[in-house]
Coordinates of C-alpha atoms in Angstrom, one line a residue:
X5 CA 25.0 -7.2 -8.7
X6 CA 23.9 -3.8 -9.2
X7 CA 19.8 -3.7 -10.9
X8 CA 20.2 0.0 -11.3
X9 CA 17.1 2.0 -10.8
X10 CA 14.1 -0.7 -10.4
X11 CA 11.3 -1.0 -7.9
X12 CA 10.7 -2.7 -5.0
X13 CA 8.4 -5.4 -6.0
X14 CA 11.5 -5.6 -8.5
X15 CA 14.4 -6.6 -6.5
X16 CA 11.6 -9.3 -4.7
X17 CA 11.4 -11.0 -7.5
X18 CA 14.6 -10.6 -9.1
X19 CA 15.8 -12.1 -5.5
X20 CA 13.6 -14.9 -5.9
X21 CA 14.5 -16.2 -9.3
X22 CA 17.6 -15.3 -9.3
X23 CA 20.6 -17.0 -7.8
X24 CA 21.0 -14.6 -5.1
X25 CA 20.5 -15.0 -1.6
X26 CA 19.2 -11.4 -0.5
X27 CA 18.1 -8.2 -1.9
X28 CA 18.4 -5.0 -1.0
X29 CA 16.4 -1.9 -2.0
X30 CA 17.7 1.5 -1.0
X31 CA 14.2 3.9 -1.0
X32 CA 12.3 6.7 0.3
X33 CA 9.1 4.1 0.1
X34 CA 6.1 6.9 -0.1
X35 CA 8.4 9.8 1.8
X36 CA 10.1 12.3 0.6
X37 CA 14.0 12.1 -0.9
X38 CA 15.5 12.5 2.6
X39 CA 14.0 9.9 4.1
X40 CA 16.1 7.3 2.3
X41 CA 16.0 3.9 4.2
X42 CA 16.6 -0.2 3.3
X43 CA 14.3 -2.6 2.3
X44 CA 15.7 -6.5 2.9
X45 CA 14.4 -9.1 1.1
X46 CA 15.2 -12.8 1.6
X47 CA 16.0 -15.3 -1.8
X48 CA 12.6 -16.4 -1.1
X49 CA 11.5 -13.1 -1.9
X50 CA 9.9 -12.4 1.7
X51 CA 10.7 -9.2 3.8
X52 CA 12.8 -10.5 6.9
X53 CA 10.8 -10.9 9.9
X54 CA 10.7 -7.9 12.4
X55 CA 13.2 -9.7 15.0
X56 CA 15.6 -10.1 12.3
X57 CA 15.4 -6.9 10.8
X58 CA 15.5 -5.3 14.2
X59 CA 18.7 -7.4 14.7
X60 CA 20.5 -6.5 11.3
X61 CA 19.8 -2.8 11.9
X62 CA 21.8 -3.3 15.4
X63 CA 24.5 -5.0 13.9
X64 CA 24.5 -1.9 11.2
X65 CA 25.0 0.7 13.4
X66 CA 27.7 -0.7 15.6
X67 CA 29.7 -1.5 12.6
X68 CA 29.2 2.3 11.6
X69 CA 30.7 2.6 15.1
X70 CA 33.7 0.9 15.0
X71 CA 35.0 1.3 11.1
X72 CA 36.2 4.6 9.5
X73 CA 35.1 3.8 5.8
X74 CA 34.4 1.1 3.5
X75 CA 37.2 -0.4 1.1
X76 CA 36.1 0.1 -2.3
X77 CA 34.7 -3.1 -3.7
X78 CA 34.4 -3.6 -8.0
X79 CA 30.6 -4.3 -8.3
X80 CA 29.1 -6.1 -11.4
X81 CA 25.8 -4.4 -13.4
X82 CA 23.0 -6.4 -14.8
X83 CA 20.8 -3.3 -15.5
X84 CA 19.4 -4.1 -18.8
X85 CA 18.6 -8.0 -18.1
X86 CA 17.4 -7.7 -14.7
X87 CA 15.2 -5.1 -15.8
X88 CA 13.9 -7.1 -19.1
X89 CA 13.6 -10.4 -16.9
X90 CA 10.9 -8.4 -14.6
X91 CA 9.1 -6.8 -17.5
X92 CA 8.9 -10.0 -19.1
X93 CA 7.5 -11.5 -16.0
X94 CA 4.8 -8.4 -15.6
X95 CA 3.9 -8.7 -19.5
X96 CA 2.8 -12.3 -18.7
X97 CA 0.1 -10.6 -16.0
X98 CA -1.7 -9.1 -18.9
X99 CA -2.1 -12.3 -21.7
X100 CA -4.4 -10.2 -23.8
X101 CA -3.0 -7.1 -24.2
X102 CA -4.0 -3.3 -23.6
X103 CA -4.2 -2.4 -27.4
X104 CA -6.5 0.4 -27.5
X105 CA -6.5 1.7 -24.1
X106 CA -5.5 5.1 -23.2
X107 CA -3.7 5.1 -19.9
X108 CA -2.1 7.7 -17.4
X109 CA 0.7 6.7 -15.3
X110 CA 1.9 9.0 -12.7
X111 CA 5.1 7.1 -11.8
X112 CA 5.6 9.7 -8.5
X113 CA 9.1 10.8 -9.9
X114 CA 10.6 7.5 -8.8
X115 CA 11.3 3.9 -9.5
X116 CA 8.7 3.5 -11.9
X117 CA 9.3 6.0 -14.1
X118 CA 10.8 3.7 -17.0
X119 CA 9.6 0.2 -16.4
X120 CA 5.8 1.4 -16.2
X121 CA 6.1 3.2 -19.4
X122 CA 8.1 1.2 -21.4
X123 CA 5.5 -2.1 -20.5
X124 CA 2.4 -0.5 -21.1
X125 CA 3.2 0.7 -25.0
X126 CA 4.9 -2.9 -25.1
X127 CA 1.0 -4.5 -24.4
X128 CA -0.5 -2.0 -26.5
X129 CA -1.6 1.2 -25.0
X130 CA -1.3 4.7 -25.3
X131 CA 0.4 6.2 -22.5
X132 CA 0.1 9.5 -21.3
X133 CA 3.3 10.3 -18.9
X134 CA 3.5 12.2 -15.6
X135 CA 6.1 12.7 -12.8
X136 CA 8.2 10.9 -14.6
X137 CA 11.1 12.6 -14.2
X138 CA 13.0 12.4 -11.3
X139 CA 15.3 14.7 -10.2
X140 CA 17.0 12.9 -7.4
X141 CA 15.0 15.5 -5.2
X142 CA 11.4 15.5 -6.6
X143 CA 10.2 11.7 -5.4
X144 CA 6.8 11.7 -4.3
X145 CA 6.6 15.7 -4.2
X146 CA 3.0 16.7 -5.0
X147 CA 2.7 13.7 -7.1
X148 CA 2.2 9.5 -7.2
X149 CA -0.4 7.4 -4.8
X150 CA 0.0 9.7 -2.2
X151 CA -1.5 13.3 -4.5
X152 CA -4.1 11.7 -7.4
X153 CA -5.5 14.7 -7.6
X154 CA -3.4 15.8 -11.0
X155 CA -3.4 12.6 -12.3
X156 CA -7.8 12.4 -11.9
X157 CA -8.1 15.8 -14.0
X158 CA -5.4 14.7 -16.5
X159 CA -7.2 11.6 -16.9
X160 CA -11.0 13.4 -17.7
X161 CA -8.7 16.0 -20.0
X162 CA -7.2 12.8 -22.2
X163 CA -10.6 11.0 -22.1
X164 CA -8.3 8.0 -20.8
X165 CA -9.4 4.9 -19.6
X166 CA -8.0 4.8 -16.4
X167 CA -5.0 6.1 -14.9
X168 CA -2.6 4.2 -12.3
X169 CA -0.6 6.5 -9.3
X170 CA 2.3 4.6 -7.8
X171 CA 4.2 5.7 -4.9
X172 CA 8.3 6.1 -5.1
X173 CA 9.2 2.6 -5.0
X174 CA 6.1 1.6 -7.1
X175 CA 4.9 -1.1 -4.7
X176 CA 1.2 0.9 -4.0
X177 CA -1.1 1.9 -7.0
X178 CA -4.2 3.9 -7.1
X179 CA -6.3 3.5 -9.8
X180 CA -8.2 6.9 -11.6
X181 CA -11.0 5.6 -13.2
X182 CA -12.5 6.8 -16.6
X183 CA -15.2 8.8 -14.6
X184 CA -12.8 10.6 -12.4
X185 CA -13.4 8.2 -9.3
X186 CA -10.5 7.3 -6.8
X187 CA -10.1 3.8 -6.1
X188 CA -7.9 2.9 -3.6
X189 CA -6.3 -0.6 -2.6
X190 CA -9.9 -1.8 -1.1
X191 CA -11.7 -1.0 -4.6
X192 CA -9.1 -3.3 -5.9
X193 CA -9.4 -5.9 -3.3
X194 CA -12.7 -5.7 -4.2
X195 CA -12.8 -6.1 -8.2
X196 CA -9.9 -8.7 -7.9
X197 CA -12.2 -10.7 -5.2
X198 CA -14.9 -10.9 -7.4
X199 CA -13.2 -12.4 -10.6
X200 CA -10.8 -14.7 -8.3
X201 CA -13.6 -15.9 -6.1
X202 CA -11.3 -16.7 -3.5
X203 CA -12.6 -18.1 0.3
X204 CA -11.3 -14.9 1.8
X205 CA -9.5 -11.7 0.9
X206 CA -7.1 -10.2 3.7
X207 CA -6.6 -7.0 4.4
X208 CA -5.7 -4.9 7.4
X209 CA -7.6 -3.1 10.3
X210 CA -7.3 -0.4 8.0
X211 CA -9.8 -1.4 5.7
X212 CA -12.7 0.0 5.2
X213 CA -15.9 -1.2 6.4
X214 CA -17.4 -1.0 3.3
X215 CA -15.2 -4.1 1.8
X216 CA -16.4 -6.4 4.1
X217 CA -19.9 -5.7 3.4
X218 CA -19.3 -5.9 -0.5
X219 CA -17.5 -8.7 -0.4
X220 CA -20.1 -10.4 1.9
X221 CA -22.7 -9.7 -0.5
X222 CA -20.0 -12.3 -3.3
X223 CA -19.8 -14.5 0.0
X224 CA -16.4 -13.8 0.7
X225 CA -15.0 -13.3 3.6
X226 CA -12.8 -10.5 5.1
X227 CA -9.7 -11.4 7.6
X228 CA -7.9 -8.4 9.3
X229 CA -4.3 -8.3 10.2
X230 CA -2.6 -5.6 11.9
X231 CA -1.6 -2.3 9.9
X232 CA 2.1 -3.5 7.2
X233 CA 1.8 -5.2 4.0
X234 CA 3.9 -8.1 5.7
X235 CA 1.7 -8.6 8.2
X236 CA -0.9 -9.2 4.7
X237 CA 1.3 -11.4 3.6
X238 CA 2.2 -13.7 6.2
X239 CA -1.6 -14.3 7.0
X240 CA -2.2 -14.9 3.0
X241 CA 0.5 -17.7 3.4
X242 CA -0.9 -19.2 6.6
X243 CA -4.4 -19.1 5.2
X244 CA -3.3 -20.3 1.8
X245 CA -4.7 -17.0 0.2
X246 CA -4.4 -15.7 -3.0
X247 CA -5.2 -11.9 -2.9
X248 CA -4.5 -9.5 0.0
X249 CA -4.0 -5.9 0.4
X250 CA -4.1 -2.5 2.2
X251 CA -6.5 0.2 1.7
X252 CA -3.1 2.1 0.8
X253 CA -2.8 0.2 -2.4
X254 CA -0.5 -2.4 -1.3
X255 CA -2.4 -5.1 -3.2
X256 CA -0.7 -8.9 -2.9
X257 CA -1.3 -11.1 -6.0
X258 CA 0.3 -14.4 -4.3
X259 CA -0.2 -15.8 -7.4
X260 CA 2.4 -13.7 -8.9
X261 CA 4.4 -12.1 -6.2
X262 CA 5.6 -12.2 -2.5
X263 CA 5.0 -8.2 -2.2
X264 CA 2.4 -5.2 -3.2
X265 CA 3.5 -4.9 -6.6
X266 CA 2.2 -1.2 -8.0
X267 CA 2.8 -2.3 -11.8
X268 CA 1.5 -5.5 -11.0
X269 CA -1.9 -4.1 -10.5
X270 CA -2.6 -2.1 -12.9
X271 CA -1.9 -4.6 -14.8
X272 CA -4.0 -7.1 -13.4
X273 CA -7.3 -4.6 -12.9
X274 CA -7.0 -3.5 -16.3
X275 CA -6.9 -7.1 -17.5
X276 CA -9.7 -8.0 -15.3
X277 CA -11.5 -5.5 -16.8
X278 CA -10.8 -6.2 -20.4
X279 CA -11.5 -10.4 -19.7
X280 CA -15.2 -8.8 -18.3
X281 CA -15.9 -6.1 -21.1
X282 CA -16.3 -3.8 -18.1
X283 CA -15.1 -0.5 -16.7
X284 CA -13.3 0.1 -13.4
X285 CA -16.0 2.1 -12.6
X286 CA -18.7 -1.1 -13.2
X287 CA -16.3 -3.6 -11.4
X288 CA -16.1 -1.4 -8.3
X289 CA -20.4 -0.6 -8.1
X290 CA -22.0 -1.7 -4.9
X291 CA -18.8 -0.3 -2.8
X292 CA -20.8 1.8 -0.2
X293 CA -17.6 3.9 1.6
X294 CA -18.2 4.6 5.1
X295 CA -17.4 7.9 6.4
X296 CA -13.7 7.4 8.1
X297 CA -11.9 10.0 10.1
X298 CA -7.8 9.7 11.4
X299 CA -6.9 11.4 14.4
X300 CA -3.3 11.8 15.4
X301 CA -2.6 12.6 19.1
X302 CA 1.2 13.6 20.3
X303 CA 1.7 12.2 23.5
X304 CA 4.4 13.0 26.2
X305 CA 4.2 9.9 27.8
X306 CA 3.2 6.1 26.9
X307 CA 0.9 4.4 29.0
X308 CA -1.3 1.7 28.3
X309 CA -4.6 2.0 26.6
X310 CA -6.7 -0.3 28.4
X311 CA -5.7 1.5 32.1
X312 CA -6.9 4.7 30.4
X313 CA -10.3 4.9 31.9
X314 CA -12.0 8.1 30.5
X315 CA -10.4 6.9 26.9
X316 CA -11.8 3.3 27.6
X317 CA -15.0 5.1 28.3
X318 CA -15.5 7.7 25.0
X319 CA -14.6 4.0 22.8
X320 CA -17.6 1.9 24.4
X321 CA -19.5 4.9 23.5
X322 CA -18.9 5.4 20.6
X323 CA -19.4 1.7 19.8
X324 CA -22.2 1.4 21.1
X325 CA -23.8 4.7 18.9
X326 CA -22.7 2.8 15.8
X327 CA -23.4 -1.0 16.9
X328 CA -22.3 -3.3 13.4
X329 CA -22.6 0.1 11.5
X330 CA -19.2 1.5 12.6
X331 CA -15.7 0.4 14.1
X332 CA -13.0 2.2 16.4
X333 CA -9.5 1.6 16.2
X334 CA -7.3 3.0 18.3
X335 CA -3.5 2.2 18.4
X336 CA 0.1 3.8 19.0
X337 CA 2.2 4.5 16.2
X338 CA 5.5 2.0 15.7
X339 CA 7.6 4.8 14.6
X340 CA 6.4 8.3 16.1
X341 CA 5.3 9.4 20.0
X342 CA 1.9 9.8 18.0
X343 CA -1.9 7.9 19.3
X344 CA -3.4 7.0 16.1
X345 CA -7.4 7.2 15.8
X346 CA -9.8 5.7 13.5
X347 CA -13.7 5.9 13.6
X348 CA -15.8 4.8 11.0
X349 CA -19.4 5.0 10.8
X350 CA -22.9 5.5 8.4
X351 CA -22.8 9.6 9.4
X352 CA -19.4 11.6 8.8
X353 CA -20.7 14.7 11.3
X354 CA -20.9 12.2 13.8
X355 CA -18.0 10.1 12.8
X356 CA -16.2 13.6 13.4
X357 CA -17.7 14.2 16.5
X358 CA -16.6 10.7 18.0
X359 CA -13.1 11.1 16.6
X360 CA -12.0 14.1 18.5
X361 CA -14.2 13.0 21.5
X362 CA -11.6 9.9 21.8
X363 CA -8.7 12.4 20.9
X364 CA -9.4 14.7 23.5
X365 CA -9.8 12.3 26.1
X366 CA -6.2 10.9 25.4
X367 CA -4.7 14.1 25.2
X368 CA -5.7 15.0 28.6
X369 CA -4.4 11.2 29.7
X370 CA -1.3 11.4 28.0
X371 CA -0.2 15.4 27.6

């Protein structure tokens, strides 16, 4: 059954409540047009684990292998009522309403670039659109989570409330505040944590260091998982968890849905908001960023961290400079021959020096 253009957290929970026993979303995610790949989604809703992803992709390829083409199969189109069925679904995410708001959406030139509209007037606000028109081409090109910057001065020139950025497939959001102030999926994590009141929000190592000290301050706790909104998820289910998230603005209401739902939250900041008579800008105060710098090394060889003495030695420094004020992570990427570094700390020239100490010390190891 075809859904026709929809998002990602879409075909989740189409997949879920429907009677179908996978879902599959053909997307570019937060690249550009050309970088087209599959999303798999179980009837639960739930990405397939790696090994069984890993396996499918196998099975893929050697079946491109050994066929010439495809016979044509007759496909049947829901469109219209898959698409309504999801709306209604989001509407119920927002009991009270958005009459009176003013709202930019920068729907990235993708998925998003009907649903998001169409639900907002239908709870009541006035909706200022951009990059909302896709090309085929234009996804994601100077626009959505990934480049606020036009949506932030569009939303000081229309005086709006807030404005909401979603990536291609609309599963990330960042949120413009009325001031002009950028809040990403921790800010979110943050203002969610405080009206849920849950045990414990998880997030990734990603995260800033700030969360975990606001959130202290509500006594709530902060778990890390490894960098993948599935990764969230799966610790959110073993924990029993409502609220999860990445710093990227995959944000996990479990209460709602089984993936980072860009629509979703907007939906559900704004009503927070609303329920506290507050701005984003109030519900986000006490947030202290840490400075945070990302280093990517290219590397000729792998070889593993921990033998890497002189790398081993630049991290103990640099932890022990910052002490509980700062955090190093250092890791290879999953998809690229690329060392990824991250230093946070309370100063940003010396979170800067520290970051290309470490980066320069695994070049040498690994060039």
């Amino acid at each position: 059954l075809l859904a026709g253009v929809v998002t990602t957290p879409a075909v989740a929970y189409l997949t879920k409540t429907g009677p179908f026993s996978a879902g599959l979303m053909i997307s570019a995610s937060h690249n550009p047009y050309h970088d087209n790949g599959l999303k798999v989604f179980a009837h639960d809703g739930l990405k397939l684990p790696d090994a069984e992803e890993l396996h499918m992709e196998r099975r893929i390829f050697q079946l491109l292998e050994s066929i010439s083409g495809l016979p044509a199969e007759e496909s049947m189109t829901g469109e219209d009522q898959l698409a309504d069925s999801y709306l209604d679904f989001l509407a119920s995410a927002a009991p009270n309403g958005l009459a009176g708001l003013t709202v930019v959406l920068d729907c990235a030139n993708g998925a998003a670039f009907r649903l998001a509209p169409a639900l907002f007037r239908r709870l009541g606000a006035r909706v200022v659109e951009t990059a909302c028109e896709p090309d085929g081409r234009n996804i994601n090109e100077g626009c959505g989570a990934l480049h606020v910057e036009s949506l932030r001065e569009r939303v000081l020139a229309e005086g709006a409330d807030f404005g909401a950025a979603f990536d291609g497939d609309a599963d990330r959001c960042i949120l413009i505040s009325r001031s002009g102030k950028v809040l990403d999926g921790d800010h979110i994590l943050l203002l969610a944590g405080r009206d849920m009141r849950p045990r414990a929000v998880v997030a990734t190592v990603m995260s800033n260091l700030g969360l975990e000290r606001a959130l202290a301050v509500e006594g709530i706790g902060l778990i890390r998982t490894a960098v993948g909104d599935r990764y969230v998820l799966e610790e959110m289910l073993k924990q029993k968890l409502p609220l999860g998230g990445e710093q990227s603005g995959h944000v996990i209401f479990r209460e709602w849905s089984t993936a980072g739902d860009g629509i979703l939250t907007a939906l559900r900041a704004a009503s927070i908001a609303r329920a506290c008579g507050a701005t984003l800008d109030e519900l986000t105060r006490g947030f202290h960023v840490y400075p945070q710098r990302l280093v990517n090394v290219r590397f000729r060889e792998k070889k593993p961290l921990d033998q890497l003495a002189p790398v081993q030695q630049e991290i103990r420094e640099t932890e022990r400079e910052f002490g509980d004020a700062g955090r190093v992570l250092v890791r290879f990427s999953g998809t690229e021959p690329l060392a990824r570094i991250m230093v946070e700390g309370p100063d940003p020239e010396r979170v800067e020096f520290r970051a290309r100490r470490i980066a320069a010390a695994i070049e040498a190891a690994l060039s």
